[in-house]
Coordinates of C-alpha atoms in Angstrom, one line a residue:
M1 CA 0.0 0.0 0.0
A2 CA 1.2 3.5 -0.8
T3 CA 0.1 7.0 -0.1
V4 CA 1.3 10.4 -1.2
S5 CA 0.9 13.9 0.2
A6 CA 2.2 17.1 -1.2
F7 CA 3.4 20.3 0.5
S8 CA 2.8 22.2 -2.7
S9 CA 0.0 24.3 -4.0
P10 CA -2.1 21.9 -6.1
A11 CA -3.1 18.6 -4.6
W12 CA -1.6 15.4 -6.0
Q13 CA -4.0 12.9 -7.5
N14 CA -3.4 9.3 -6.4
P15 CA -3.9 6.8 -9.2
D16 CA -6.0 3.7 -8.7
S17 CA -3.9 0.7 -8.3
D18 CA -3.4 -2.5 -6.3
S19 CA -1.3 -0.6 -3.9
N20 CA -4.4 1.5 -3.0
P21 CA -2.5 4.8 -2.2
N22 CA -4.4 7.1 0.1
S23 CA -5.6 10.5 -1.0
T24 CA -3.0 13.2 -1.1
S25 CA -3.1 16.6 0.5
A26 CA -1.3 19.8 -0.4
S27 CA -0.5 23.1 1.3
D28 CA -0.4 26.6 0.0
S29 CA 2.3 28.0 -2.2
A30 CA 5.9 27.7 -1.2
P31 CA 9.2 29.2 -2.4
P32 CA 10.8 27.6 -5.5
L33 CA 13.0 24.6 -4.9
L34 CA 15.9 26.3 -6.7
P35 CA 16.8 29.7 -8.1
P36 CA 15.8 29.8 -11.8
Q37 CA 19.3 29.4 -12.9
D38 CA 19.8 26.3 -10.9
R39 CA 16.6 24.4 -11.6
H40 CA 16.9 20.9 -12.8
D41 CA 14.7 18.0 -13.8
P42 CA 14.3 15.0 -11.5
T43 CA 11.1 13.8 -13.2
D44 CA 10.5 10.4 -11.8
S45 CA 7.8 8.6 -9.9
L46 CA 7.7 7.0 -6.5
D47 CA 7.0 3.6 -5.2
S48 CA 4.1 2.7 -3.0
F49 CA 4.1 5.6 -0.6
S50 CA 2.2 6.7 2.4
S51 CA 3.0 10.4 2.2
M52 CA 4.8 12.6 -0.3
S53 CA 5.5 16.2 0.0
L54 CA 6.5 18.2 -3.0
Q55 CA 6.1 21.8 -4.1
D56 CA 3.9 21.1 -7.1
E57 CA 4.1 24.0 -9.5
E58 CA 7.7 24.9 -8.7
L59 CA 8.8 21.3 -8.8
T60 CA 7.3 20.8 -12.2
R61 CA 9.3 23.8 -13.5
Q62 CA 12.4 22.5 -11.8
L63 CA 12.0 19.1 -13.4
D64 CA 11.5 20.5 -16.9
P65 CA 12.9 17.6 -19.0
N66 CA 14.2 20.1 -21.5
R67 CA 16.7 21.5 -19.0
D68 CA 20.3 20.3 -18.9
L69 CA 20.7 18.1 -15.9
N70 CA 24.5 17.9 -16.3
A71 CA 24.9 21.6 -15.7
H72 CA 26.5 22.5 -12.4
T73 CA 24.3 23.6 -9.6
T74 CA 25.3 25.3 -6.4
L75 CA 25.7 22.5 -3.9
S76 CA 26.2 22.9 -0.2
P77 CA 29.9 22.9 0.7
P78 CA 31.4 20.2 2.8
Q79 CA 30.6 20.7 6.5
H80 CA 33.9 20.5 8.2
S81 CA 33.8 19.4 11.8
P82 CA 36.2 18.5 14.6
V83 CA 38.1 15.2 14.0
T84 CA 35.8 12.3 14.7
P85 CA 36.0 8.6 14.0
P86 CA 35.1 7.6 10.5
P87 CA 31.4 6.8 10.0
S88 CA 30.1 3.4 9.2
L89 CA 29.3 3.0 5.5
F90 CA 25.9 1.5 4.5
Y91 CA 25.6 2.2 0.8
L92 CA 27.5 3.3 -2.4
S93 CA 26.1 4.3 -5.8
F94 CA 27.4 6.1 -8.9
N95 CA 25.2 8.7 -10.5
Q96 CA 23.8 8.1 -13.9
D97 CA 26.9 9.2 -15.9
H98 CA 29.4 7.9 -13.4
A99 CA 30.8 11.4 -12.8
C100 CA 29.9 11.3 -9.1
F101 CA 29.1 8.9 -6.4
A102 CA 27.0 9.0 -3.2
A103 CA 27.7 7.3 0.1
G104 CA 25.1 6.6 2.8
T105 CA 26.5 6.4 6.3
D106 CA 25.3 6.0 9.9
R107 CA 25.4 9.8 10.2
G108 CA 23.9 11.0 6.9
F109 CA 25.1 11.1 3.3
R110 CA 28.1 12.4 1.3
I111 CA 28.6 13.2 -2.4
Y112 CA 31.9 12.9 -4.2
N113 CA 33.2 13.9 -7.6
C114 CA 35.1 11.2 -9.4
D115 CA 37.5 13.2 -11.7
P116 CA 39.1 15.0 -10.1
F117 CA 38.4 13.1 -6.9
R118 CA 37.0 15.4 -4.2
E119 CA 34.2 15.6 -1.7
I120 CA 31.5 17.9 -3.0
F121 CA 29.4 18.0 0.1
R122 CA 28.2 16.0 3.1
R123 CA 25.1 16.1 5.2
D124 CA 25.4 14.8 8.8
F125 CA 22.1 14.7 10.6
D126 CA 21.7 15.6 14.3
R127 CA 19.6 12.6 15.4
G128 CA 20.2 9.1 14.3
G129 CA 21.2 9.9 10.8
G130 CA 21.5 6.4 9.3
V131 CA 21.0 6.5 5.5
G132 CA 20.8 3.0 3.9
V133 CA 20.1 4.1 0.3
V134 CA 21.0 7.3 -1.4
E135 CA 20.6 8.0 -5.2
M136 CA 21.6 11.1 -7.1
L137 CA 19.9 12.5 -10.2
F138 CA 22.9 13.4 -12.4
R139 CA 24.5 16.5 -10.8
C140 CA 21.5 18.3 -9.5
N141 CA 20.8 18.8 -5.8
I142 CA 17.7 16.6 -5.7
L143 CA 18.5 13.2 -4.2
A144 CA 16.4 10.2 -3.0
F145 CA 17.3 8.3 0.1
V146 CA 16.0 5.7 2.6
G147 CA 16.9 5.4 6.2
G148 CA 19.2 2.5 7.4
G149 CA 21.2 1.1 10.2
H150 CA 20.4 0.8 13.9
E151 CA 19.4 4.5 14.2
P152 CA 17.9 5.4 10.8
Q153 CA 17.3 9.0 10.0
Y154 CA 13.9 7.9 8.5
P155 CA 12.0 4.6 8.6
P156 CA 13.4 2.1 6.1
N157 CA 9.9 1.8 4.5
K158 CA 10.0 5.4 3.3
V159 CA 11.6 7.1 0.3
M160 CA 12.7 10.7 1.1
I161 CA 13.2 13.2 -1.7
W162 CA 15.8 15.7 -0.5
D163 CA 16.5 19.1 -1.9
D164 CA 20.0 20.1 -0.7
H165 CA 19.4 23.7 -1.9
Q166 CA 16.8 24.0 0.8
S167 CA 18.5 21.5 3.1
R168 CA 15.3 19.6 3.7
C169 CA 13.0 16.9 2.4
I170 CA 10.5 18.0 -0.1
G171 CA 8.9 14.5 -0.6
E172 CA 8.1 11.5 1.4
L173 CA 6.9 8.1 0.2
S174 CA 5.8 5.4 2.6
F175 CA 5.3 1.7 2.0
R176 CA 4.1 -1.4 3.9
S177 CA 7.5 -3.1 3.6
D178 CA 11.1 -1.9 3.5
V179 CA 12.4 -0.2 0.3
R180 CA 15.2 -2.2 -1.3
A181 CA 16.3 0.3 -3.9
V182 CA 15.5 3.5 -5.8
R183 CA 16.3 4.3 -9.4
L184 CA 16.0 7.9 -10.7
R185 CA 15.6 9.1 -14.3
R186 CA 14.8 12.5 -15.7
D187 CA 11.2 11.6 -16.0
R188 CA 10.6 8.7 -13.6
I189 CA 11.2 7.4 -10.1
V190 CA 11.4 3.7 -9.6
V191 CA 11.0 2.2 -6.2
V192 CA 11.9 -1.5 -5.6
L193 CA 10.4 -3.5 -2.8
E194 CA 11.0 -7.2 -1.9
Q195 CA 8.6 -8.5 -4.5
K196 CA 7.1 -5.5 -6.3
I197 CA 8.3 -2.5 -8.3
F198 CA 6.5 0.8 -8.7
V199 CA 7.1 3.3 -11.5
Y200 CA 6.0 6.9 -11.0
N201 CA 6.0 10.1 -13.0
F202 CA 8.1 12.6 -11.2
A203 CA 6.3 15.8 -12.2
D204 CA 2.9 14.8 -10.8
L205 CA 3.7 11.7 -8.8
K206 CA 1.2 9.7 -10.8
L207 CA 1.6 5.9 -10.5
M208 CA 2.4 4.7 -14.0
H209 CA 3.1 1.0 -13.5
Q210 CA 3.4 -1.9 -11.0
I211 CA 5.5 -5.0 -11.5
E212 CA 5.5 -8.3 -9.6
T213 CA 8.9 -10.0 -9.2
I214 CA 10.4 -13.1 -7.6
A215 CA 11.9 -12.4 -4.2
N216 CA 14.4 -9.6 -4.8
P217 CA 16.2 -8.8 -1.5
K218 CA 19.0 -7.0 -3.3
G219 CA 16.6 -4.6 -5.0
L220 CA 17.9 -5.5 -8.5
C221 CA 16.6 -3.1 -11.1
S222 CA 18.1 -1.1 -13.9
V223 CA 16.7 1.6 -16.1
S224 CA 17.9 3.2 -19.3
Q225 CA 19.1 6.8 -19.1
G226 CA 19.0 7.8 -22.8
A227 CA 16.5 10.2 -24.4
G228 CA 13.1 8.8 -25.1
A229 CA 10.9 6.4 -23.2
M230 CA 12.3 4.3 -20.4
L231 CA 13.4 0.7 -20.6
L232 CA 13.4 -1.2 -17.3
V233 CA 15.0 -4.5 -16.4
C234 CA 14.1 -6.4 -13.2
P235 CA 13.9 -10.1 -12.1
G236 CA 11.0 -12.0 -13.5
L237 CA 8.8 -14.5 -11.7
Q238 CA 11.0 -17.5 -12.3
K239 CA 14.5 -18.4 -11.1
G240 CA 17.1 -17.1 -13.6
Q241 CA 14.6 -15.0 -15.5
V242 CA 14.8 -11.3 -16.3
R243 CA 11.9 -9.1 -17.3
V244 CA 12.4 -6.3 -19.8
E245 CA 9.8 -3.5 -20.0
H246 CA 9.8 -1.5 -23.2
Y247 CA 7.7 1.5 -22.3
A248 CA 8.0 3.1 -25.8
S249 CA 6.3 0.1 -27.5
K250 CA 4.5 -1.1 -24.4
R251 CA 6.0 -4.5 -24.7
T252 CA 7.3 -7.0 -22.1
K253 CA 10.1 -9.4 -22.9
F254 CA 11.1 -12.3 -20.7
I255 CA 14.6 -13.7 -21.0
M256 CA 15.7 -17.0 -19.4
A257 CA 19.2 -15.7 -18.7
H258 CA 20.6 -18.4 -16.3
D259 CA 19.7 -21.7 -14.7
S260 CA 20.5 -20.2 -11.2
R261 CA 19.0 -17.1 -9.6
I262 CA 20.0 -13.7 -11.0
A263 CA 22.7 -12.1 -8.9
C264 CA 23.4 -8.9 -10.9
F265 CA 22.7 -7.2 -14.2
A266 CA 23.4 -3.9 -15.9
L267 CA 22.1 -1.9 -18.9
T268 CA 23.9 0.3 -21.4
Q269 CA 22.8 3.9 -21.2
D270 CA 20.5 3.5 -24.2
G271 CA 19.1 0.3 -22.9
H272 CA 20.0 -1.7 -26.0
L273 CA 22.3 -4.2 -24.3
L274 CA 21.9 -6.2 -21.1
A275 CA 24.6 -8.0 -19.1
T276 CA 23.6 -10.6 -16.5
A277 CA 25.2 -12.8 -13.9
S278 CA 23.8 -15.6 -11.8
T279 CA 24.5 -16.7 -8.2
K280 CA 27.1 -19.1 -9.6
G281 CA 29.2 -16.1 -10.7
T282 CA 31.2 -17.9 -13.3
L283 CA 29.7 -16.6 -16.5
V284 CA 28.4 -13.2 -17.7
R285 CA 26.0 -13.1 -20.6
L286 CA 25.2 -10.3 -22.9
F287 CA 21.7 -10.0 -24.4
N288 CA 19.9 -7.8 -27.0
T289 CA 17.0 -6.3 -25.0
A290 CA 14.9 -5.9 -28.1
D291 CA 14.4 -9.6 -28.8
G292 CA 16.3 -11.3 -26.0
T293 CA 19.0 -12.8 -28.3
L294 CA 22.1 -14.0 -26.5
L295 CA 25.0 -12.1 -28.1
Q296 CA 28.0 -13.1 -26.1
E297 CA 29.2 -15.0 -23.1
V298 CA 32.3 -14.3 -21.1
R299 CA 33.9 -16.2 -18.2
R300 CA 34.9 -14.6 -15.0
G301 CA 36.4 -17.8 -13.6
A302 CA 35.9 -21.4 -12.8
D303 CA 35.0 -21.1 -9.1
R304 CA 31.7 -19.9 -7.7
A305 CA 31.7 -16.2 -6.8
E306 CA 29.3 -13.5 -5.8
I307 CA 29.1 -10.8 -8.4
Y308 CA 28.9 -7.4 -6.8
S309 CA 28.5 -5.2 -9.9
L310 CA 28.5 -5.1 -13.7
A311 CA 29.2 -1.9 -15.7
F312 CA 29.4 -1.0 -19.4
S313 CA 31.7 1.6 -20.8
A314 CA 30.1 4.6 -22.4
N315 CA 30.5 3.2 -25.9
A316 CA 29.6 -0.3 -24.9
Q317 CA 33.0 -1.6 -26.0
W318 CA 34.0 -2.9 -22.6
L319 CA 32.3 -4.6 -19.6
A320 CA 33.7 -4.5 -16.1
V321 CA 32.9 -7.0 -13.4
S322 CA 33.6 -7.0 -9.6
S323 CA 33.2 -10.0 -7.3
D324 CA 34.0 -11.3 -3.9
K325 CA 37.2 -12.8 -5.2
G326 CA 38.8 -9.4 -4.9
T327 CA 39.4 -9.0 -8.6
V328 CA 37.9 -6.6 -11.1
H329 CA 37.8 -8.0 -14.7
V330 CA 37.4 -6.0 -17.9
F331 CA 36.1 -7.8 -20.9
G332 CA 36.1 -6.8 -24.6
L333 CA 32.6 -6.9 -26.2
K334 CA 32.1 -8.0 -29.8
V335 CA 28.7 -6.2 -30.0
N336 CA 28.3 -2.5 -29.6
S337 CA 25.2 -0.4 -29.1
E338 CA 23.8 1.5 -32.1
S339 CA 25.7 4.5 -33.4
Q340 CA 29.0 3.0 -32.2
E341 CA 32.3 2.4 -33.9
N342 CA 32.9 1.4 -37.5
D343 CA 33.4 -2.1 -38.8
T344 CA 37.2 -1.8 -38.8
T345 CA 37.3 -1.0 -35.1
R346 CA 34.7 -3.8 -34.4
T347 CA 37.0 -6.3 -36.2
A348 CA 39.9 -5.2 -34.1
V349 CA 37.8 -5.7 -31.0
D350 CA 36.8 -9.2 -32.1
A351 CA 40.5 -10.1 -32.7
T352 CA 42.2 -8.6 -29.7
H353 CA 39.7 -7.8 -26.9
S354 CA 38.2 -11.2 -26.3
P355 CA 40.9 -13.7 -25.5
S356 CA 39.9 -17.3 -25.5
S357 CA 41.5 -20.5 -24.2
S358 CA 44.4 -21.8 -26.2
L359 CA 42.3 -25.0 -26.7
S360 CA 39.4 -23.2 -28.3
L361 CA 40.1 -25.0 -31.6
L362 CA 38.8 -28.1 -29.8
K363 CA 35.5 -26.5 -29.1
G364 CA 32.7 -29.1 -29.1
V365 CA 35.2 -31.8 -28.1
L366 CA 36.4 -30.5 -24.7
P367 CA 34.1 -29.1 -22.0
K368 CA 32.8 -25.6 -22.6
Y369 CA 35.2 -24.1 -20.1
F370 CA 38.1 -24.6 -22.5
S371 CA 36.6 -22.4 -25.2
S372 CA 35.5 -19.6 -22.9
E373 CA 36.2 -15.9 -23.5
W374 CA 38.3 -14.5 -20.7
S375 CA 38.9 -11.0 -19.5
V376 CA 41.3 -8.6 -21.2
A377 CA 42.5 -6.9 -18.0
Q378 CA 42.4 -7.4 -14.3
F379 CA 42.9 -5.5 -11.1
R380 CA 43.6 -7.2 -7.7
L381 CA 41.9 -5.9 -4.6
V382 CA 41.8 -6.8 -0.9
E383 CA 39.4 -9.7 -0.5
G384 CA 36.6 -9.3 2.0
S385 CA 35.2 -6.0 1.0
Q386 CA 32.4 -5.3 -1.5
Y387 CA 33.4 -3.3 -4.5
T388 CA 31.3 -1.4 -7.1
V389 CA 32.9 -0.6 -10.5
A390 CA 32.3 1.9 -13.3
F391 CA 34.3 3.2 -16.2
G392 CA 36.0 6.6 -15.8
H393 CA 35.6 9.5 -18.1
Q394 CA 39.3 9.3 -19.0
K395 CA 40.0 6.8 -21.8
N396 CA 40.5 3.1 -20.7
T397 CA 40.1 3.9 -17.0
V398 CA 38.1 2.2 -14.4
V399 CA 36.8 3.6 -11.0
I400 CA 36.4 1.2 -8.1
L401 CA 34.5 2.0 -4.9
G402 CA 34.9 -0.2 -1.8
M403 CA 32.6 -0.5 1.2
D404 CA 35.8 -0.1 3.3
G405 CA 35.9 3.5 2.0
S406 CA 38.4 2.9 -0.8
F407 CA 38.5 4.8 -4.1
Y408 CA 40.7 3.4 -6.9
R409 CA 41.3 4.8 -10.4
C410 CA 43.0 2.3 -12.7
Q411 CA 44.0 2.2 -16.3
F412 CA 44.1 -0.8 -18.6
D413 CA 45.9 -1.5 -21.8
P414 CA 43.2 -2.2 -24.5
V415 CA 45.6 -4.0 -26.8
H416 CA 47.9 -6.1 -24.5
G417 CA 45.6 -6.3 -21.5
G418 CA 47.0 -7.9 -18.3
E419 CA 47.2 -6.2 -14.9
M420 CA 45.8 -2.7 -14.7
T421 CA 47.9 0.2 -13.5
Q422 CA 46.7 2.0 -10.3
L423 CA 46.6 5.7 -11.0
E424 CA 45.0 6.9 -7.8
Y425 CA 43.9 5.8 -4.4
H426 CA 42.0 7.5 -1.5
N427 CA 40.0 6.5 1.5
F428 CA 37.0 8.8 1.2
L429 CA 35.9 8.2 4.8
N430 CA 38.9 10.3 5.9
P431 CA 38.4 14.0 6.6
P432 CA 38.3 16.1 3.4
S433 CA 41.7 17.7 4.3
V434 CA 43.4 14.4 3.8
F435 CA 42.5 14.1 0.1

């Protein structure tokens, strides 16, 4: 069940749905969320919510999809305080273009720039303060977060929409069960519960769609970030199945990706390609989201592993994988998204970026393992911590975030492969003066 209420001038209309949201209320006019020059567009919808506060007319203007979300906004500076022990880290996530990342801690949340690495701002709350989920919307100062830890800042069944320009929550969404994940787009907000996903329109908070899933404790869900209608991927209703929602054509495609349960997946920015991994963690498969065709299969290793994250490079030429084995792998992809590189470059990728076993000529005679495609480059990390990976904005670079507070920037050789070179390391839980 979900309900929504607004602090803004017009009242929000709750859509009829299985979640039966309560009627919404609204207060009188309020000051704009941002100065005109700083307004941005977090148009997304919210999950099943019990109350939602937003400043309707001003929010709609701020979330104008024609505005440039990548433009810089005036964000609050880091709040420097006396030296205190590092906080406990609950959550890490890159923003949509991997230029920034957000960290949820037992005290609040922090935002960092990736290149150059620096803390942009932090928000430590007075009481409790635990933030278990925090999601950015590109570089604007609208964020979504969910309480977490022993002393959560807000209940874990609520999604809070935070405007850091005003230093307060402008929206609140409540649910009957805990929120597992939130995904933001310029026109939608997606909230993931244990067995249900809700898609909302950000501008008017209208519920657009509900999806039933198999048990999804990790909150697995990915959405496209390109222009045009959204494409959403989530677990299906069967083990090993993924569901692809094409909102432009109003089609649903089911893909039996693995025999085991889905552990992780990732989309390209345009939503054309999908990478999936199962709980076995040995293989990663690449699919065409339009028709579900299996395009490529690469091997992380022979032993079981827990896959923590998958990430495509901006041009879909490379795929990065992190796992509990303490190694990040980079694979060369034979298939690129539309509007990518020419045929000559693709041939080079096929020839040099997807090394196979030296026994691949015996394919069909020896077990499949011997004809597998292996990673081009690797980076060794300390085992025991969970790592999230993304490609950097500099060519052939990878950014790695660890739940131990580690930040790595590495570079790989696209031709010869092998071990990556570490270019940079920080512990972002240290005071900003240490960076």
